[in-house]
PDB file of C-alpha atoms in Angstrom:
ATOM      1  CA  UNK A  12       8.955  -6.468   2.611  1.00  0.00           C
ATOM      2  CA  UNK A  13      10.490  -5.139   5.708  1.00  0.00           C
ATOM      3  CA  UNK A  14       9.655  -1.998   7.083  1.00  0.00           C
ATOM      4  CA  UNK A  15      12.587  -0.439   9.234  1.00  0.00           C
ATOM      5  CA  UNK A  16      11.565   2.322  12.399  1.00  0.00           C
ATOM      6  CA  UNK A  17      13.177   3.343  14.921  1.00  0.00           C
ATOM      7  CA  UNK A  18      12.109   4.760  18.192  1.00  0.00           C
ATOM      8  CA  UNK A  19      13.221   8.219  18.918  1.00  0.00           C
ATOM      9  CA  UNK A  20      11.198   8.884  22.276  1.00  0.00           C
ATOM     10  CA  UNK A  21       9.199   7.176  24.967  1.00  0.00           C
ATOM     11  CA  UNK A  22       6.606   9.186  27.020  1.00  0.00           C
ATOM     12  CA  UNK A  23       7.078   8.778  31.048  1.00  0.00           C
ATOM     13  CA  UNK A  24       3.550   7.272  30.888  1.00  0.00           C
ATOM     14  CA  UNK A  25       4.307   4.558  27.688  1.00  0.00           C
ATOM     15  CA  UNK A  26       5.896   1.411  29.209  1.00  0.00           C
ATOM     16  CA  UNK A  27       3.802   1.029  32.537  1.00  0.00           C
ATOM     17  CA  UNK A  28       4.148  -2.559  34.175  1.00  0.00           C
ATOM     18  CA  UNK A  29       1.274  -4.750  34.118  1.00  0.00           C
ATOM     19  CA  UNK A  30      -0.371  -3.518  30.843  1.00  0.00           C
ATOM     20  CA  UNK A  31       0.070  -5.350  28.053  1.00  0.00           C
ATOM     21  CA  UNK A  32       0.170  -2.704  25.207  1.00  0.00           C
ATOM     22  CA  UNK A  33       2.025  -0.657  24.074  1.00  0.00           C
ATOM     23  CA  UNK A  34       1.009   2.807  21.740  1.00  0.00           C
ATOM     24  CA  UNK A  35       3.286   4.025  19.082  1.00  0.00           C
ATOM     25  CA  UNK A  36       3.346   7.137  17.029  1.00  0.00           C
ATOM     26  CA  UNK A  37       5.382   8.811  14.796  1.00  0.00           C
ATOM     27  CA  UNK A  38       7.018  12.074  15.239  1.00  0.00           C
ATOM     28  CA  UNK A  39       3.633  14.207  14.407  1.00  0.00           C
ATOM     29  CA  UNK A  40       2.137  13.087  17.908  1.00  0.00           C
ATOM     30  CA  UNK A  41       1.038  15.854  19.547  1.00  0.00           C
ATOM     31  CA  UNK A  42       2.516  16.574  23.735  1.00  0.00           C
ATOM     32  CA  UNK A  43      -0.085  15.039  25.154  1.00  0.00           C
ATOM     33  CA  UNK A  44       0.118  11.611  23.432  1.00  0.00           C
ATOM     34  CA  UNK A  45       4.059  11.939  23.763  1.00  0.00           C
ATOM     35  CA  UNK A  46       3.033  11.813  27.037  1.00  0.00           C
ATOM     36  CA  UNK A  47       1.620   7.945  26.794  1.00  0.00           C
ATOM     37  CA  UNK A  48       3.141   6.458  23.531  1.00  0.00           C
ATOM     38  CA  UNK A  49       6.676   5.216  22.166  1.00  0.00           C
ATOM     39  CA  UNK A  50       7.546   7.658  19.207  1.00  0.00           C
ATOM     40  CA  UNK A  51       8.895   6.412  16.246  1.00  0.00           C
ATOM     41  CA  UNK A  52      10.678   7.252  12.855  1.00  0.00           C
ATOM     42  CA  UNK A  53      10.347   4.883   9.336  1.00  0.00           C
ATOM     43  CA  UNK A  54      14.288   5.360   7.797  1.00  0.00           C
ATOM     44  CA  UNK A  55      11.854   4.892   4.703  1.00  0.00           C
ATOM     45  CA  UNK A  56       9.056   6.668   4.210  1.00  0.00           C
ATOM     46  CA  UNK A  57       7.890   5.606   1.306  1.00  0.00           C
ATOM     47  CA  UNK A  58       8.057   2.448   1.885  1.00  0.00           C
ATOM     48  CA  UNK A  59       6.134   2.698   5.135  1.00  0.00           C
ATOM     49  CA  UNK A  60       3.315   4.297   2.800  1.00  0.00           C
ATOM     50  CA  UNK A  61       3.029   1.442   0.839  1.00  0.00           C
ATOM     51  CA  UNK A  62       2.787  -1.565   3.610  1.00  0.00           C
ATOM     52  CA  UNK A  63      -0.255  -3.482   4.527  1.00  0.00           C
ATOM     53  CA  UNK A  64       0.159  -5.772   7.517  1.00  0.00           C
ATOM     54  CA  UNK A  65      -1.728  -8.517   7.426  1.00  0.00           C
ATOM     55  CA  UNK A  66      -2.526 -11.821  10.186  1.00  0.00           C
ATOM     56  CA  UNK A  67       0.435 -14.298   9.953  1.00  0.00           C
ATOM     57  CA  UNK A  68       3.185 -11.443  10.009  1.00  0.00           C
ATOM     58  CA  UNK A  69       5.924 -10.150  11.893  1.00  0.00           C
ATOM     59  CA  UNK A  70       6.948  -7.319  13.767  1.00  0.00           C
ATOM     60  CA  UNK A  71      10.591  -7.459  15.570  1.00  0.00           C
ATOM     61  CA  UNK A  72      11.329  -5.371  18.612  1.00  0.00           C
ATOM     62  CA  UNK A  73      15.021  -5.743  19.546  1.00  0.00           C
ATOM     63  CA  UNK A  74      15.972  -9.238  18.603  1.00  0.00           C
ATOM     64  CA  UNK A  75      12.646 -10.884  19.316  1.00  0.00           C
ATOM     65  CA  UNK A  76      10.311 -11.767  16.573  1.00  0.00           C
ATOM     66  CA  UNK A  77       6.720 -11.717  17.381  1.00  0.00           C
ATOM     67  CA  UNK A  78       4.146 -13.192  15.009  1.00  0.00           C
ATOM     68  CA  UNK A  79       0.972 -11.363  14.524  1.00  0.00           C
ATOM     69  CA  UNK A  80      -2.452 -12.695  15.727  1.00  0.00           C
ATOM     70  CA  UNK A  81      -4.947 -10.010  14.884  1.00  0.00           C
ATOM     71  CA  UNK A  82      -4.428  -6.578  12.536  1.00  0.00           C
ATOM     72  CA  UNK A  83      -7.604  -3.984  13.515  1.00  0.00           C
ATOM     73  CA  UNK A  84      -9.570  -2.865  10.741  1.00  0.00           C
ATOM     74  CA  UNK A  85      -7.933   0.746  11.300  1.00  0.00           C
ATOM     75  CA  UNK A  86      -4.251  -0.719  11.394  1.00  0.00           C
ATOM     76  CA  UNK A  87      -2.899  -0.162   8.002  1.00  0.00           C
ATOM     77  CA  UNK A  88      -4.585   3.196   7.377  1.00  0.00           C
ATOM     78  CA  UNK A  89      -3.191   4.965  10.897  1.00  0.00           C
ATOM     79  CA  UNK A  90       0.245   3.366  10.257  1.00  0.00           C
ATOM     80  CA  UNK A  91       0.773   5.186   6.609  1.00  0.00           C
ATOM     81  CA  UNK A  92      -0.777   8.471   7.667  1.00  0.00           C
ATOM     82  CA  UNK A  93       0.921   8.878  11.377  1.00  0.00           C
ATOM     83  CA  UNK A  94       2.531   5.984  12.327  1.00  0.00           C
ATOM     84  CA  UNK A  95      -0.018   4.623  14.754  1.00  0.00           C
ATOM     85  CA  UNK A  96      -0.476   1.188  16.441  1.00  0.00           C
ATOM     86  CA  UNK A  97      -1.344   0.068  19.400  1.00  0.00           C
ATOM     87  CA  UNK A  98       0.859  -3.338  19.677  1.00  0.00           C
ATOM     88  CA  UNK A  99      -1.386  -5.754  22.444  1.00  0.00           C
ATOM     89  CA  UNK A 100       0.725  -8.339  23.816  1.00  0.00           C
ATOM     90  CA  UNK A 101      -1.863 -10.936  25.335  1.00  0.00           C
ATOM     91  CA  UNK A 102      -4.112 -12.365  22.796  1.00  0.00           C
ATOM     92  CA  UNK A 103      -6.960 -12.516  25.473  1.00  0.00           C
ATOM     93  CA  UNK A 104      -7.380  -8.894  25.445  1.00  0.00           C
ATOM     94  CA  UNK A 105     -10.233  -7.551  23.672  1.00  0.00           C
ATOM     95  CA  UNK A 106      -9.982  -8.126  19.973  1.00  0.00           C
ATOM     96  CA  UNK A 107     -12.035  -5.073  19.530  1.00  0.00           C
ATOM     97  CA  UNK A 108      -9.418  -2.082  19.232  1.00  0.00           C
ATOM     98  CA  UNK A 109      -9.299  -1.277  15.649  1.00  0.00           C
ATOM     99  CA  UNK A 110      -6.160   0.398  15.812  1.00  0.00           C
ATOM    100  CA  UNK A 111      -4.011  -2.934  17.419  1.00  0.00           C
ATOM    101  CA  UNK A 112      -2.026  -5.559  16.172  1.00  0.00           C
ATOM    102  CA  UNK A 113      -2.302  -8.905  18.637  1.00  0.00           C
ATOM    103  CA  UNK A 114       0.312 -11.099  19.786  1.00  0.00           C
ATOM    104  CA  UNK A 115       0.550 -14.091  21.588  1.00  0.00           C
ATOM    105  CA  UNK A 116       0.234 -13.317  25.962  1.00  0.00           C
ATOM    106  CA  UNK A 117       4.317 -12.439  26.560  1.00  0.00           C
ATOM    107  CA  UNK A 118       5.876  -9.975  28.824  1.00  0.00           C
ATOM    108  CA  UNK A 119       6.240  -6.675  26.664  1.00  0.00           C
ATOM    109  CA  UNK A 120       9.562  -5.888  25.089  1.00  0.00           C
ATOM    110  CA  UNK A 121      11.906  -3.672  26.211  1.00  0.00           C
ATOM    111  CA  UNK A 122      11.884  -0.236  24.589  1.00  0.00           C
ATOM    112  CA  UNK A 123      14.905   1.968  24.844  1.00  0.00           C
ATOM    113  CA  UNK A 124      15.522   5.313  22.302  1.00  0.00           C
ATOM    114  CA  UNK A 125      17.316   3.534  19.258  1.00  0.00           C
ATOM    115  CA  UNK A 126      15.696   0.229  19.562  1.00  0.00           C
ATOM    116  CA  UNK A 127      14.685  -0.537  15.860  1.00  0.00           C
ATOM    117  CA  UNK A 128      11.113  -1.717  15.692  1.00  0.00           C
ATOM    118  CA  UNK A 129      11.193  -4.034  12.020  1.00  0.00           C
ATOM    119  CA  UNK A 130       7.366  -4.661  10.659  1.00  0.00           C
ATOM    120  CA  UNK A 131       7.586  -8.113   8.516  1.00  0.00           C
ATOM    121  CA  UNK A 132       4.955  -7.452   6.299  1.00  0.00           C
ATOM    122  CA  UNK A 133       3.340  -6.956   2.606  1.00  0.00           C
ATOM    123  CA  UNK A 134       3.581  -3.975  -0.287  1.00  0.00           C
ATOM    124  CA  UNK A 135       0.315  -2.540  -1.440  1.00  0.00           C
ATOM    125  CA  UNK A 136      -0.037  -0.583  -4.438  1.00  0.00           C
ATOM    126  CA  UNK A 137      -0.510   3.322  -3.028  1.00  0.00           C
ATOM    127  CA  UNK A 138      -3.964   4.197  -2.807  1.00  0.00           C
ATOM    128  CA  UNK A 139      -5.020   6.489  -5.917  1.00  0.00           C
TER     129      UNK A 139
END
């Protein structure tokens, strides 16, 4: 199942060089974490309510692919209800954000408004 977002904003603080993460939201962020994170749309949804992301998926940024490492325990859960992940782009950073998805150590995409942000990834059955 592939997810389809699009980012819509990036805060003068999101994209500083030398740190390997990156913070997304969706459009509910509030100033001050517009201020620090890339802000993002789902074109569906629905369909963004019903993924699960699990190890051994994708996420493309762009054109580049990168396969997941680690999903935090808080992951799947922020994503549905506002869009949230922290994406960590050296695998030697702590494993113990709960809100991050891992890659392999890589120099951070770039991140422009419009770039579509694709997450690779399963369906779960909506939670009752």
């Amino acid at each position: 199942m592939d997810i389809k977002a699009e980012v819509t904003a990036i805060g003068p603080q999101a994209l500083t060089s030398g740190d390997p993460m990156v913070i997304l939201f969706n459009e509910t962020a509030s100033a001050a974490l517009r201020e620090v994170a890339v802000i993002q749309k789902f074109t569906d949804l629905a369909a963004a309510q019903k993924m699960t992301i699990t190890v051994g998926d994708s996420l493309t940024i762009g054109s580049q692919t990168y396969p997941i490492k680690s999903v935090g325990k808080l992951v799947n859960d922020n994503l549905r209800s506002i869009g949230h992940v922290t994406l960590v782009f050296d695998e030697a950073a702590p494993l113990g954000l709960q809100n991050a998805l891992h890659f392999a150590k890589q120099p951070k995409p770039s991140f422009t408004v419009g770039t579509p942000i694709i997450y690779h990834c399963h369906e779960n059955e909506p939670h009752q």
